[in-house]
PDB file of C-alpha atoms and ligand atoms in Angstrom:
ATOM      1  CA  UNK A  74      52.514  99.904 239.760  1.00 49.00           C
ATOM      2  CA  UNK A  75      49.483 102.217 240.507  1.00 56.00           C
ATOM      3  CA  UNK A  76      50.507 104.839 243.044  1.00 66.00           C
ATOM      4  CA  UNK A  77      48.823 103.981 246.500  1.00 77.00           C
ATOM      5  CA  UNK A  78      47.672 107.703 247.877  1.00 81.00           C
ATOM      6  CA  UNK A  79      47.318 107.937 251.843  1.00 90.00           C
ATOM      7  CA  UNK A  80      44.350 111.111 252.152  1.00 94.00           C
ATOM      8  CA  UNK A  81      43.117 112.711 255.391  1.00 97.00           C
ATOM      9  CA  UNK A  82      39.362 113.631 254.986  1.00 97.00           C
ATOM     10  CA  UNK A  83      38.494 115.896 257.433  1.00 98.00           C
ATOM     11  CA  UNK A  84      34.269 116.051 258.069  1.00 97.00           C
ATOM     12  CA  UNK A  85      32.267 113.339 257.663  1.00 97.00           C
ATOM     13  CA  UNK A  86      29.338 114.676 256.256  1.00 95.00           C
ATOM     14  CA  UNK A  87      27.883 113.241 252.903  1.00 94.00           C
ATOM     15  CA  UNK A  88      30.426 114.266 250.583  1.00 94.00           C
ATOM     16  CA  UNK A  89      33.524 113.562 253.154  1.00 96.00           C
ATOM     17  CA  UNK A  90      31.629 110.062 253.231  1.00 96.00           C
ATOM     18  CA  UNK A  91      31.566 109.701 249.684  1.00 94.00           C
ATOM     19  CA  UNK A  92      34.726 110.601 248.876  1.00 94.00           C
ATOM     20  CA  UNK A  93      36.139 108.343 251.617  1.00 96.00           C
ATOM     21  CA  UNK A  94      34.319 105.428 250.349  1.00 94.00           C
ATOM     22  CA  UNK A  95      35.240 106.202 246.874  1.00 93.00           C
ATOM     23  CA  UNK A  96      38.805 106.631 247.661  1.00 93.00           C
ATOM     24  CA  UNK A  97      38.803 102.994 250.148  1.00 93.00           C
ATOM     25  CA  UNK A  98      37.137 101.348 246.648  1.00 91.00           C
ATOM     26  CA  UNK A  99      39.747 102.769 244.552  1.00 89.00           C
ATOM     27  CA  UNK A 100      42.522 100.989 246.847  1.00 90.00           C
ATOM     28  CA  UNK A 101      44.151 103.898 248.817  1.00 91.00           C
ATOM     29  CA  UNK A 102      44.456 104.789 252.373  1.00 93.00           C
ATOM     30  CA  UNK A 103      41.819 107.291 254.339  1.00 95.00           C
ATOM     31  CA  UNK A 104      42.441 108.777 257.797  1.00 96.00           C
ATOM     32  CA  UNK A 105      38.903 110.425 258.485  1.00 97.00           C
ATOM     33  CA  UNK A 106      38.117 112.902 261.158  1.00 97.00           C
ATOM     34  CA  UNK A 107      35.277 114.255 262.948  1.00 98.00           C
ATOM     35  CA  UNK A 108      34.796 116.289 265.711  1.00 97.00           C
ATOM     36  CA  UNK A 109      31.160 114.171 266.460  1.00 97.00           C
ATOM     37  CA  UNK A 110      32.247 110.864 267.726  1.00 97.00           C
ATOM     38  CA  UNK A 111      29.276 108.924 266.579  1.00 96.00           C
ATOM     39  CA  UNK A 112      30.147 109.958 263.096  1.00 96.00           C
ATOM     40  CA  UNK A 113      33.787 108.808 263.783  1.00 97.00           C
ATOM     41  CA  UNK A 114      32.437 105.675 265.288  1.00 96.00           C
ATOM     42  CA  UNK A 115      29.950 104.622 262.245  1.00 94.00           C
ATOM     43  CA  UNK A 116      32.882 105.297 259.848  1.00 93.00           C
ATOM     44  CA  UNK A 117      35.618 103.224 261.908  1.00 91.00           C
ATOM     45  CA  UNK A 118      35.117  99.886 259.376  1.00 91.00           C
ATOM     46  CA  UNK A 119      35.028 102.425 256.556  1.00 93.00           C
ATOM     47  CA  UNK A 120      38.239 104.184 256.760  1.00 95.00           C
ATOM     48  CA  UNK A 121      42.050 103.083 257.369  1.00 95.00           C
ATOM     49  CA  UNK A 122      41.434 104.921 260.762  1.00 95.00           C
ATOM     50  CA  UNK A 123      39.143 107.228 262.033  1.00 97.00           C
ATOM     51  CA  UNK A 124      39.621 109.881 264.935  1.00 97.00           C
ATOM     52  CA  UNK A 125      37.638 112.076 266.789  1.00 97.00           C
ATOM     53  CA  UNK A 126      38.785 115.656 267.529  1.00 97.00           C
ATOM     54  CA  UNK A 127      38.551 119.148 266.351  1.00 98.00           C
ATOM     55  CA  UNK A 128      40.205 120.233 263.166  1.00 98.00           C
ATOM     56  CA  UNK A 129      40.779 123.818 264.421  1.00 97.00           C
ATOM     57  CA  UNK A 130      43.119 122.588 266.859  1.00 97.00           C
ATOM     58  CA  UNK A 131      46.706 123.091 265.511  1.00 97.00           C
ATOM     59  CA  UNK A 132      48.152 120.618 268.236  1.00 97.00           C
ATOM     60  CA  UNK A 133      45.756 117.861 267.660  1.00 97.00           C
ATOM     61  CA  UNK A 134      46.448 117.677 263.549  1.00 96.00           C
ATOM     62  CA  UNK A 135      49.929 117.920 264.010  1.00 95.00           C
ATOM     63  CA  UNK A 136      49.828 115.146 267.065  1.00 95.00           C
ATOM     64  CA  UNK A 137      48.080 112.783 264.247  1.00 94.00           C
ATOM     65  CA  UNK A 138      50.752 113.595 262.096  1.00 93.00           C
ATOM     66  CA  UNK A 139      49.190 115.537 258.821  1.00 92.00           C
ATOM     67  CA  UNK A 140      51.756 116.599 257.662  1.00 88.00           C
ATOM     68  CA  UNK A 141      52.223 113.208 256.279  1.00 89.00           C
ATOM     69  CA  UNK A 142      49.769 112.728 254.096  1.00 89.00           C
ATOM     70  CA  UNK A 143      50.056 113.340 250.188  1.00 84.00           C
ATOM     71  CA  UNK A 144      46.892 115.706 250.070  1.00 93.00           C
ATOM     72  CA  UNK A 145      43.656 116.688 253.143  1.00 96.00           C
ATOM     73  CA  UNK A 146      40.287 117.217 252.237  1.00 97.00           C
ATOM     74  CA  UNK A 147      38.179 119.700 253.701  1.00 98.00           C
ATOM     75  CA  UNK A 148      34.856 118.919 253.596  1.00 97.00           C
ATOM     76  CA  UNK A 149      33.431 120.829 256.249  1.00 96.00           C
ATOM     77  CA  UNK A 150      31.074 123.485 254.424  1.00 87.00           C
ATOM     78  CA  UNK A 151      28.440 125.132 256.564  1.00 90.00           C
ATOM     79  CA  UNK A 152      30.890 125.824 259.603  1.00 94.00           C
ATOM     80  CA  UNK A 153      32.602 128.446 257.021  1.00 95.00           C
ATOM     81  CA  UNK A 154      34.916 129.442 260.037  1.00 96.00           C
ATOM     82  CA  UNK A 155      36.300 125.926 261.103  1.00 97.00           C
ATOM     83  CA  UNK A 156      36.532 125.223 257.377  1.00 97.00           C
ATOM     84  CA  UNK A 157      39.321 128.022 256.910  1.00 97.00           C
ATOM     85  CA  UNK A 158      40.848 127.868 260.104  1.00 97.00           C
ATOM     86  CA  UNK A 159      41.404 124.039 259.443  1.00 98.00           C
ATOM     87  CA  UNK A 160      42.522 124.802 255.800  1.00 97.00           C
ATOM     88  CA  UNK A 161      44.858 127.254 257.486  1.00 96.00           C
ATOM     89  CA  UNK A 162      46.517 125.416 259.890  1.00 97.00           C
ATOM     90  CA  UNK A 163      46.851 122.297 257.497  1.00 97.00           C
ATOM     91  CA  UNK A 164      48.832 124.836 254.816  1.00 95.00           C
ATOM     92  CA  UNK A 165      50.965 125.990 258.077  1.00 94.00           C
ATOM     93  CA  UNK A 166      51.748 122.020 258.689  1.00 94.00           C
ATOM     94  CA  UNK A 167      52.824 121.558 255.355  1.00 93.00           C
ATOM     95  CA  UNK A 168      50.046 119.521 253.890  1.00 94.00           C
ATOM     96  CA  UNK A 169      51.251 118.685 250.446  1.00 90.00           C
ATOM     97  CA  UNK A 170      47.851 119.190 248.912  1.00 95.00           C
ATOM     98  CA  UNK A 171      44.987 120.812 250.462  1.00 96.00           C
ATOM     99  CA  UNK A 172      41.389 120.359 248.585  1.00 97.00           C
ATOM    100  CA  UNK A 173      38.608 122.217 250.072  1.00 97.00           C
ATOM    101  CA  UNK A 174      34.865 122.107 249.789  1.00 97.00           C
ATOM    102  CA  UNK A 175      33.218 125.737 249.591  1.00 96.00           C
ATOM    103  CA  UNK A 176      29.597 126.526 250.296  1.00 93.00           C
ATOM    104  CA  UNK A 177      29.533 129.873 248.143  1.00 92.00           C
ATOM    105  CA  UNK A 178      31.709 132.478 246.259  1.00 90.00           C
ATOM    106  CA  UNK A 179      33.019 133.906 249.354  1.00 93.00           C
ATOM    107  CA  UNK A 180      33.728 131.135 250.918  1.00 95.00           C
ATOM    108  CA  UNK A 181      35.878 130.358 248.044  1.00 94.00           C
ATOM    109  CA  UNK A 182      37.193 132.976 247.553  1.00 94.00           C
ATOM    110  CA  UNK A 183      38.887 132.891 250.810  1.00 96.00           C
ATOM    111  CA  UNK A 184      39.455 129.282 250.669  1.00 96.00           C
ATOM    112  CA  UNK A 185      42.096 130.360 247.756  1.00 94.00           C
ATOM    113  CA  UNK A 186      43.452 133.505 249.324  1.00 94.00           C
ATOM    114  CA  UNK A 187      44.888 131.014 252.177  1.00 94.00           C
ATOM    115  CA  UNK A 188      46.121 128.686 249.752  1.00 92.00           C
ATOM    116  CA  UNK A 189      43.979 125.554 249.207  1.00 95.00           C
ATOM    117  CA  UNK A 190      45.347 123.831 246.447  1.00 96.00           C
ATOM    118  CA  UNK A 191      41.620 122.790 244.910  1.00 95.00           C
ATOM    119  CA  UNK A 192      38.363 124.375 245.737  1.00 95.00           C
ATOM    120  CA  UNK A 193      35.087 121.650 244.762  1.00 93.00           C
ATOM    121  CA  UNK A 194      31.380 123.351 244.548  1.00 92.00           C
ATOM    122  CA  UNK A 195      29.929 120.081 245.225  1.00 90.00           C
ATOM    123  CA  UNK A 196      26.178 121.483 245.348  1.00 88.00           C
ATOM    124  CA  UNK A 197      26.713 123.675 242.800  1.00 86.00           C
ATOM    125  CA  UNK A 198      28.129 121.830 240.119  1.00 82.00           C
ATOM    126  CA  UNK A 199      25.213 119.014 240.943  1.00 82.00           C
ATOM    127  CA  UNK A 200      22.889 121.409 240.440  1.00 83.00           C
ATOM    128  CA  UNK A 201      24.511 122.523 236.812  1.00 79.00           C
ATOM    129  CA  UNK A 202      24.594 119.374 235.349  1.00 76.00           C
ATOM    130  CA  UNK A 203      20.851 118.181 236.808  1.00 79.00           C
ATOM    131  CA  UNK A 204      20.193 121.407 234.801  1.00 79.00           C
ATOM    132  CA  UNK A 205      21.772 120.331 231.577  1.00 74.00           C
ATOM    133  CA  UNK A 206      20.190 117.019 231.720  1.00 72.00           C
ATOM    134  CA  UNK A 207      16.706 118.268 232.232  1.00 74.00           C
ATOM    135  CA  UNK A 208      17.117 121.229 229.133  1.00 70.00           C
ATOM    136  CA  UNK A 209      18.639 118.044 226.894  1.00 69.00           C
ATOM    137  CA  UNK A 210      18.118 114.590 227.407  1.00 71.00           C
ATOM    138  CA  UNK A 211      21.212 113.667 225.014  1.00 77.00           C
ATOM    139  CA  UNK A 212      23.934 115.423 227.725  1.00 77.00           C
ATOM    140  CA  UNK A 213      25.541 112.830 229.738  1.00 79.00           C
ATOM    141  CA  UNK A 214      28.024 115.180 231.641  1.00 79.00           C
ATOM    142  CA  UNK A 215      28.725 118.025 231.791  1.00 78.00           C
ATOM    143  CA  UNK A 216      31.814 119.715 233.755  1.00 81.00           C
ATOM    144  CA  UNK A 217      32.560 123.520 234.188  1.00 77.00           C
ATOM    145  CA  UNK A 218      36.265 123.931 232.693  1.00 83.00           C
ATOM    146  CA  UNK A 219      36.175 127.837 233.477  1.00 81.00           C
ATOM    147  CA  UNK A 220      33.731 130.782 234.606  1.00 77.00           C
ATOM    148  CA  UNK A 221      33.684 130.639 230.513  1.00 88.00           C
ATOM    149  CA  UNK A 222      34.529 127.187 229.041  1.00 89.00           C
ATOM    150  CA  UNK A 223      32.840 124.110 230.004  1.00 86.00           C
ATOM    151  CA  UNK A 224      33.159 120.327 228.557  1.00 89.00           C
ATOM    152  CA  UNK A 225      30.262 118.288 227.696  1.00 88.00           C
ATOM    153  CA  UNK A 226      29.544 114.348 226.469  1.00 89.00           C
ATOM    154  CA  UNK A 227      26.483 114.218 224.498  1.00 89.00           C
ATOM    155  CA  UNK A 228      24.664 111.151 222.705  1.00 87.00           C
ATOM    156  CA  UNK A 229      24.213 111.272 219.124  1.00 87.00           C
ATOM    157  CA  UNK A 230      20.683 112.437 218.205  1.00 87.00           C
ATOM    158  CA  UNK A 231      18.764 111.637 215.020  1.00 89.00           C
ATOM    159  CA  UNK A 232      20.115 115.204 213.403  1.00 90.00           C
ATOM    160  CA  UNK A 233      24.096 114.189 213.938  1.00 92.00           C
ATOM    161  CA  UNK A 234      23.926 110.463 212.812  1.00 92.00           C
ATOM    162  CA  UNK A 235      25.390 110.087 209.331  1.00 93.00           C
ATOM    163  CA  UNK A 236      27.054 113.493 208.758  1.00 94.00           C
ATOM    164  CA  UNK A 237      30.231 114.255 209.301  1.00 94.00           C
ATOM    165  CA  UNK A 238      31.656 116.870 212.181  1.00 93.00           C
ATOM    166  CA  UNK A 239      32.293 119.678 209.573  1.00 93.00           C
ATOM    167  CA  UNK A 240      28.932 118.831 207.585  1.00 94.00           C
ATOM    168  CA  UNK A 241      27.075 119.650 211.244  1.00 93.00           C
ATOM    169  CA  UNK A 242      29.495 122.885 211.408  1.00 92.00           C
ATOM    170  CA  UNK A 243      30.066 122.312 214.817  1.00 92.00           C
ATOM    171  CA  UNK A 244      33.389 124.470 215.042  1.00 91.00           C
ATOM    172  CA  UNK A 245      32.062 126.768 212.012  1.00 91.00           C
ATOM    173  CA  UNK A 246      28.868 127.791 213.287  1.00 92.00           C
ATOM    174  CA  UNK A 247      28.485 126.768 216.850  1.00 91.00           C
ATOM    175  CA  UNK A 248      32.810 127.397 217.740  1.00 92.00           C
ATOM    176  CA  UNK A 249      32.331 124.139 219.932  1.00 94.00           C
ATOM    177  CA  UNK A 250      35.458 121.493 219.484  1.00 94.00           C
ATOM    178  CA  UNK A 251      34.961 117.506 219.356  1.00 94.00           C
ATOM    179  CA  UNK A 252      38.114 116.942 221.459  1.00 93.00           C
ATOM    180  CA  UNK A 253      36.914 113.078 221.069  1.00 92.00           C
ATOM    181  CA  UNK A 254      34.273 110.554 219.750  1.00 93.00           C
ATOM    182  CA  UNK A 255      33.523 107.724 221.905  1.00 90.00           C
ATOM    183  CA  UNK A 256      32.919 104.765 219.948  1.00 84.00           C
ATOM    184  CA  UNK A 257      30.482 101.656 220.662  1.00 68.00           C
ATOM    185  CA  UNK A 258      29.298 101.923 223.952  1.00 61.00           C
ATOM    186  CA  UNK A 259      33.047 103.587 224.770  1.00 60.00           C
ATOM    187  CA  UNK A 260      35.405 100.742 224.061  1.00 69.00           C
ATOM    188  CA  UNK A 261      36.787 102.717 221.365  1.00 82.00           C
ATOM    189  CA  UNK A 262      37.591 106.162 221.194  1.00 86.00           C
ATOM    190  CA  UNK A 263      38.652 108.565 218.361  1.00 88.00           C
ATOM    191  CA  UNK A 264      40.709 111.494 219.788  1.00 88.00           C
ATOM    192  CA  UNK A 265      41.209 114.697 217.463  1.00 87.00           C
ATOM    193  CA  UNK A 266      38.782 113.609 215.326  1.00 92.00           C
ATOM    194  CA  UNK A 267      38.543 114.935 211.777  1.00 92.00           C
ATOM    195  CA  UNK A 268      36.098 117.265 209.942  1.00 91.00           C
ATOM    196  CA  UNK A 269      35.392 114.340 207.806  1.00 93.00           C
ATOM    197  CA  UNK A 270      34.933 111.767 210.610  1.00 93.00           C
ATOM    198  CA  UNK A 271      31.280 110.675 210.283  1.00 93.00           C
ATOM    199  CA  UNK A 272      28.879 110.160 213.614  1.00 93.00           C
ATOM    200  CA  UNK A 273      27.608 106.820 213.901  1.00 91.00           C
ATOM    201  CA  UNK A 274      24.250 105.718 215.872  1.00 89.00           C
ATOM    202  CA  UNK A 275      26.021 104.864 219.648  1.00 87.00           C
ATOM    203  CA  UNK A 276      28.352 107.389 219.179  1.00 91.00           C
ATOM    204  CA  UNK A 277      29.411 110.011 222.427  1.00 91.00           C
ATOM    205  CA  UNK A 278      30.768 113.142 221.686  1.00 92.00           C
ATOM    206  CA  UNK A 279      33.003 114.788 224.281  1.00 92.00           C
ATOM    207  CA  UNK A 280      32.698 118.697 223.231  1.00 93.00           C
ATOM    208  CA  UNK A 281      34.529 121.811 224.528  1.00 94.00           C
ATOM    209  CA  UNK A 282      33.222 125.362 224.342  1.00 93.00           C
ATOM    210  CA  UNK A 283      32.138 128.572 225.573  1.00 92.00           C
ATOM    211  CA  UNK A 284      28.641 128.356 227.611  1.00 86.00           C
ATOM    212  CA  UNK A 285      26.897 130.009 225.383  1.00 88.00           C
ATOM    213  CA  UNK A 286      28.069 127.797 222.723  1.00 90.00           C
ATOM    214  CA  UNK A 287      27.410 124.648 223.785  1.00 88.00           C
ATOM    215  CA  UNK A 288      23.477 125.756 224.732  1.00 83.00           C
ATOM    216  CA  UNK A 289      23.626 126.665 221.075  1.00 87.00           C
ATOM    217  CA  UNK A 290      24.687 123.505 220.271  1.00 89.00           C
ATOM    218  CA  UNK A 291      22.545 121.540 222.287  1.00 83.00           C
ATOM    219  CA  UNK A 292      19.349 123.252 221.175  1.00 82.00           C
ATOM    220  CA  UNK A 293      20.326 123.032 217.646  1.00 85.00           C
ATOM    221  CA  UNK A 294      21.820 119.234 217.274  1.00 85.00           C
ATOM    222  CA  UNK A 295      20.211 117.503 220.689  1.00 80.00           C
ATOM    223  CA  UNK A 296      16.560 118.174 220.437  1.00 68.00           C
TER     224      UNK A 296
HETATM  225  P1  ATP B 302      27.488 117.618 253.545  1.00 92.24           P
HETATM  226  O1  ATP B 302      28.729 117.068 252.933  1.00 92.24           O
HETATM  227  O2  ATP B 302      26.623 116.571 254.192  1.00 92.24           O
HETATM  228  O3  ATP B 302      26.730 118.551 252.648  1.00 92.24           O
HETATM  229  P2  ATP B 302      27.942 119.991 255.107  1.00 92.24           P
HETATM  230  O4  ATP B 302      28.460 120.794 253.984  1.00 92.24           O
HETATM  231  O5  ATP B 302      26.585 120.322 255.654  1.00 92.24           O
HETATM  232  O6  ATP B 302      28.014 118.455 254.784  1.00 92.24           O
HETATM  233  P3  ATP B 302      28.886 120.165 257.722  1.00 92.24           P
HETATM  234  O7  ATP B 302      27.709 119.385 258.217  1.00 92.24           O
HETATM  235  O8  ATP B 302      29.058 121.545 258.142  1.00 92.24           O
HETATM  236  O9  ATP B 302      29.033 120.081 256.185  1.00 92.24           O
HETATM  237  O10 ATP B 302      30.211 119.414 258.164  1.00 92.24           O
HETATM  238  C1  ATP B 302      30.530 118.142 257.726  1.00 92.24           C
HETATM  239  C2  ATP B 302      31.139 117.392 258.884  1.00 92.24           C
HETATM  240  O11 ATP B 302      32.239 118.127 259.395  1.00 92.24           O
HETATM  241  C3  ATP B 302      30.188 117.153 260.061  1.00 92.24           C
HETATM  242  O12 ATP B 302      30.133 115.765 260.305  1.00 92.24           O
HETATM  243  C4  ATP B 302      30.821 117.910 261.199  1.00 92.24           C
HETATM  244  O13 ATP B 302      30.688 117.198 262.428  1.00 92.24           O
HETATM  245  C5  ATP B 302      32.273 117.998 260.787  1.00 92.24           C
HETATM  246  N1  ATP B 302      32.954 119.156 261.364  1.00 92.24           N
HETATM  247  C6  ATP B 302      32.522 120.443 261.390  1.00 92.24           C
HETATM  248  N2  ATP B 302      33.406 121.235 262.019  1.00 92.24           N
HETATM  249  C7  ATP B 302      34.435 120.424 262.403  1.00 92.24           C
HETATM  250  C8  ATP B 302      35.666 120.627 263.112  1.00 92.24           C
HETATM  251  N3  ATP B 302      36.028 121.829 263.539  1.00 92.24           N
HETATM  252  N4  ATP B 302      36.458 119.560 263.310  1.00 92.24           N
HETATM  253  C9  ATP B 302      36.122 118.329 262.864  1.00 92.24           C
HETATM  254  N5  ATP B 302      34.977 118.074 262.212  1.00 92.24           N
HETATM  255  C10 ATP B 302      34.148 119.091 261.984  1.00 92.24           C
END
C-alpha cells in the first residue's frame, strides 16, 4: 500500500498553498499554519487542519504536537528571521524532516548550517527553467542536479530524428548522457539506452550534463 505521509506546512503563502493542495490531491494529511488568521481561515476546507499561531513560538509547535509529523515545511521566505528561528526550533523538537524555502544564498546558507534537511529555491529555479524554455523551445524541463550538473527532457528536433545517440555524438562531443528515451507520448520508456538506439519523431530525451554542456547541446541539436 502507498505510504500515507502526515506534513505540517508552516506559511501559507503561494507556495505553502500549493504544496498543501498538491500534497491533499496526492492523498496525504496537511496540518497548515499561519500566524494571519484569515489565511488560516480560507485554508480550513483545504487542509486536514489548519491553526493560527506563530511559528517562532517553541511552546505553541510543541503544544500542536510537531514532533509528530514525518517531515515540516517552511515556507515562510521574506521574514528570513522567523523562517530560521522556526526551522530551529522544529530541528530542537525533533522534526523528522525539515524542508525549507530560502529567498537567497544566505538565507540558505544558514537554512543548512541549522540543519534543514532540504532547502527549495522556488523563485529561482522558476526563473531557470522559464529561461531554458525561452533560449529552446524543444526543453520541456529542466532541473538543477548541482551548482555544476543539471538534468534536462528535450523533444526531438528535425536534426536528432533518424540517427542514432552515438551518430549525434552526444556523449563524444557534447559529454551530455541520455540516462533515458521516452517513447510515444511517454508510455514507454527506454532506460540506458544504447549508442545505437535510433530517435524516433515523438521521442523525449531525458539528458544529464554539465551546464555548459547541455547549452552546447541545445544550440547544436534543438534549434
Ligand atoms: P510566497 O510563497 O507567496 O512567495 P513569501 O515567500 O512572500 O510567500 P511570506 O509572505 O513571507 O512568504 O510568508 C508566507 C506566509 O508565512 C504568510 O502567509 C505569513 O503570514 C506566514 N508567516 C510569516 N511569518 C510567520 C510566523 N512567524 N508564523 C507563522 N506564519 C508566518
Amino acid at each position: 500500500m502507498k505510504k500515507s505521509f502526515i506534513v505540517i506546512v508552516i506559511g501559507l503563502g503561494r507556495f505553502g498553498t500549493s504544496i498543501t493542495q498538491t500534497l491533499m490531491k496526492l492523498g496525504h494529511e496537511v496540518m497548515v499554519i499561519d500566524c494571519e488568521e484569515e489565511k488560516v481561515n480560507r485554508a480550513s476546507g483545504m487542509a486536514t487542519q489548519a491553526i493560527q499561531l506563530d511559528s517562532t513560538d517553541e511552546n505553541a509547535l510543541r503544544e500542536v504536537g510537531v514532533s509528530n509529523f514525518d517531515e515540516a515545511i517552511v515556507a515562510i521566505g521574506s521574514d528570513i528571521l522567523a523562517s530560521i528561528l522556526t526551522t530551529l526550533l522544529l530541528k530542537g523538537l525533533g522534526v523528522a524532516k525539515i524542508t525549507a524555502k530560502a529567498n537567497n544564498d544566505y538565507h540558505s546558507k544558514v537554512l543548512e548550517k541549522i540543519g534543514a534537511d532540504r532547502i527549495v529555491h522556488p523563485e529561482r529555479d522558476m526563473g531557470i527553467r522559464v529561461a531554458h524554455h525561452i533560449v529552446s523551445s524543444n526543453v520541456i524541463d529542466f532541473i538543477e542536479l548541482s551548482s555544476e550538473y543539471s538534468l534536462v527532457e528535450i523533444s526531438t528536433s528535425a536534426k536528432m530524428i533518424g540517427k542514432s545517440l552515438e551518430e549525434l555524438e552526444i556523449r563524444a562531443k557534447y559529454g551530455c548522457t541520455v540516462i533515458a528515451i521516452k517513447k510515444n507520448g511517454v508510455r514507454a520508456i527506454n532506460i540506458s539506452p544504447q549508442g545505437r538506439d535510433i530517435i524516433q519523431e515523438g521521442d523525449l530525451l531525458v539528458v544529464i550534463g554539465t551546464y555548459k554542456a547541455i547549452s552546447l547541446l541545445e544550440d547544436d541539436l534543438c534549434s
